[in-house]
């Protein structure tokens, strides 16, 4: 962390065995992305979120505007309420239109 200037980190905990392999993990909190969006909303921020996996769907639902960016094919079928973007141009357009 010294090489990075000791940034603020919010991490989960990993258990490492004697050989240096990860053998378990412990989440710092449940559903942290959704909680982060909810906290920003409670401060009267307009929230816009983009994600690409299952663990992002609660965050997308909590945000004022949420959409997928390059998700696996099956995900938009399961969560059709979230628009899909595939390019950075589409992503930028979604952010711009959601922010206005």
GROMACS .gro file of C-alpha atoms in nm:
model
  100
    1UNK     CA    1   0.000   0.000   0.000
    2UNK     CA    2   0.297   0.229   0.047
    3UNK     CA    3   0.348   0.237  -0.332
    4UNK     CA    4  -0.011   0.364  -0.368
    5UNK     CA    5   0.025   0.634  -0.104
    6UNK     CA    6  -0.177   0.443   0.158
    7UNK     CA    7  -0.523   0.506   0.006
    8UNK     CA    8  -0.842   0.459   0.203
    9UNK     CA    9  -0.963   0.103   0.144
   10UNK     CA   10  -1.287  -0.067   0.235
   11UNK     CA   11  -1.201  -0.434   0.212
   12UNK     CA   12  -1.341  -0.775   0.280
   13UNK     CA   13  -1.123  -1.014   0.477
   14UNK     CA   14  -0.948  -1.311   0.317
   15UNK     CA   15  -0.820  -1.619   0.498
   16UNK     CA   16  -0.490  -1.738   0.351
   17UNK     CA   17  -0.337  -2.080   0.413
   18UNK     CA   18   0.034  -2.149   0.469
   19UNK     CA   19   0.087  -2.188   0.094
   20UNK     CA   20  -0.052  -1.844   0.020
   21UNK     CA   21  -0.383  -1.970  -0.120
   22UNK     CA   22  -0.714  -1.804  -0.041
   23UNK     CA   23  -0.923  -2.054   0.155
   24UNK     CA   24  -1.214  -1.838   0.273
   25UNK     CA   25  -1.349  -1.487   0.271
   26UNK     CA   26  -1.554  -1.275   0.509
   27UNK     CA   27  -1.765  -0.990   0.375
   28UNK     CA   28  -1.730  -0.659   0.558
   29UNK     CA   29  -2.106  -0.608   0.525
   30UNK     CA   30  -2.402  -0.749   0.336
   31UNK     CA   31  -2.500  -0.579   0.008
   32UNK     CA   32  -2.245  -0.295   0.028
   33UNK     CA   33  -2.317  -0.149  -0.318
   34UNK     CA   34  -2.687  -0.103  -0.245
   35UNK     CA   35  -2.607   0.051   0.095
   36UNK     CA   36  -2.360   0.293  -0.065
   37UNK     CA   37  -2.621   0.411  -0.318
   38UNK     CA   38  -2.884   0.443  -0.044
   39UNK     CA   39  -2.642   0.652   0.165
   40UNK     CA   40  -2.577   0.891  -0.125
   41UNK     CA   41  -2.952   0.920  -0.185
   42UNK     CA   42  -3.006   1.002   0.183
   43UNK     CA   43  -2.771   1.298   0.132
   44UNK     CA   44  -2.994   1.418  -0.155
   45UNK     CA   45  -2.759   1.308  -0.433
   46UNK     CA   46  -2.911   1.185  -0.758
   47UNK     CA   47  -2.765   0.839  -0.811
   48UNK     CA   48  -2.676   0.668  -1.138
   49UNK     CA   49  -2.528   0.318  -1.140
   50UNK     CA   50  -2.388   0.081  -1.400
   51UNK     CA   51  -2.303  -0.283  -1.343
   52UNK     CA   52  -2.239  -0.609  -1.520
   53UNK     CA   53  -2.327  -0.893  -1.283
   54UNK     CA   54  -2.573  -1.035  -1.031
   55UNK     CA   55  -2.401  -0.865  -0.741
   56UNK     CA   56  -2.481  -0.529  -0.905
   57UNK     CA   57  -2.857  -0.573  -0.945
   58UNK     CA   58  -2.954  -0.450  -0.595
   59UNK     CA   59  -2.740  -0.140  -0.651
   60UNK     CA   60  -2.901  -0.080  -0.991
   61UNK     CA   61  -3.248  -0.113  -0.839
   62UNK     CA   62  -3.164   0.129  -0.556
   63UNK     CA   63  -3.020   0.395  -0.788
   64UNK     CA   64  -3.233   0.667  -0.943
   65UNK     CA   65  -3.112   0.533  -1.279
   66UNK     CA   66  -2.947   0.195  -1.324
   67UNK     CA   67  -2.830   0.007  -1.630
   68UNK     CA   68  -2.609  -0.280  -1.739
   69UNK     CA   69  -2.273  -0.236  -1.909
   70UNK     CA   70  -2.162  -0.538  -2.113
   71UNK     CA   71  -2.346  -0.796  -1.901
   72UNK     CA   72  -2.347  -1.171  -1.976
   73UNK     CA   73  -2.627  -1.261  -2.221
   74UNK     CA   74  -2.854  -1.422  -1.963
   75UNK     CA   75  -2.858  -1.132  -1.716
   76UNK     CA   76  -3.074  -0.882  -1.910
   77UNK     CA   77  -3.328  -1.159  -1.969
   78UNK     CA   78  -3.358  -1.207  -1.592
   79UNK     CA   79  -3.359  -0.832  -1.518
   80UNK     CA   80  -3.526  -0.668  -1.820
   81UNK     CA   81  -3.598  -0.351  -1.621
   82UNK     CA   82  -3.235  -0.241  -1.663
   83UNK     CA   83  -3.133  -0.102  -2.004
   84UNK     CA   84  -2.822  -0.257  -2.159
   85UNK     CA   85  -2.519  -0.067  -2.289
   86UNK     CA   86  -2.240  -0.234  -2.483
   87UNK     CA   87  -2.003   0.050  -2.572
   88UNK     CA   88  -1.843   0.332  -2.379
   89UNK     CA   89  -2.033   0.576  -2.601
   90UNK     CA   90  -2.365   0.417  -2.501
   91UNK     CA   91  -2.255   0.420  -2.137
   92UNK     CA   92  -2.170   0.790  -2.154
   93UNK     CA   93  -2.502   0.869  -2.324
   94UNK     CA   94  -2.694   0.686  -2.051
   95UNK     CA   95  -2.508   0.876  -1.780
   96UNK     CA   96  -2.569   1.208  -1.954
   97UNK     CA   97  -2.940   1.148  -2.014
   98UNK     CA   98  -2.994   1.012  -1.662
   99UNK     CA   99  -2.817   1.310  -1.510
  100UNK     CA  100  -3.030   1.571  -1.680
   0.00000   0.00000   0.00000
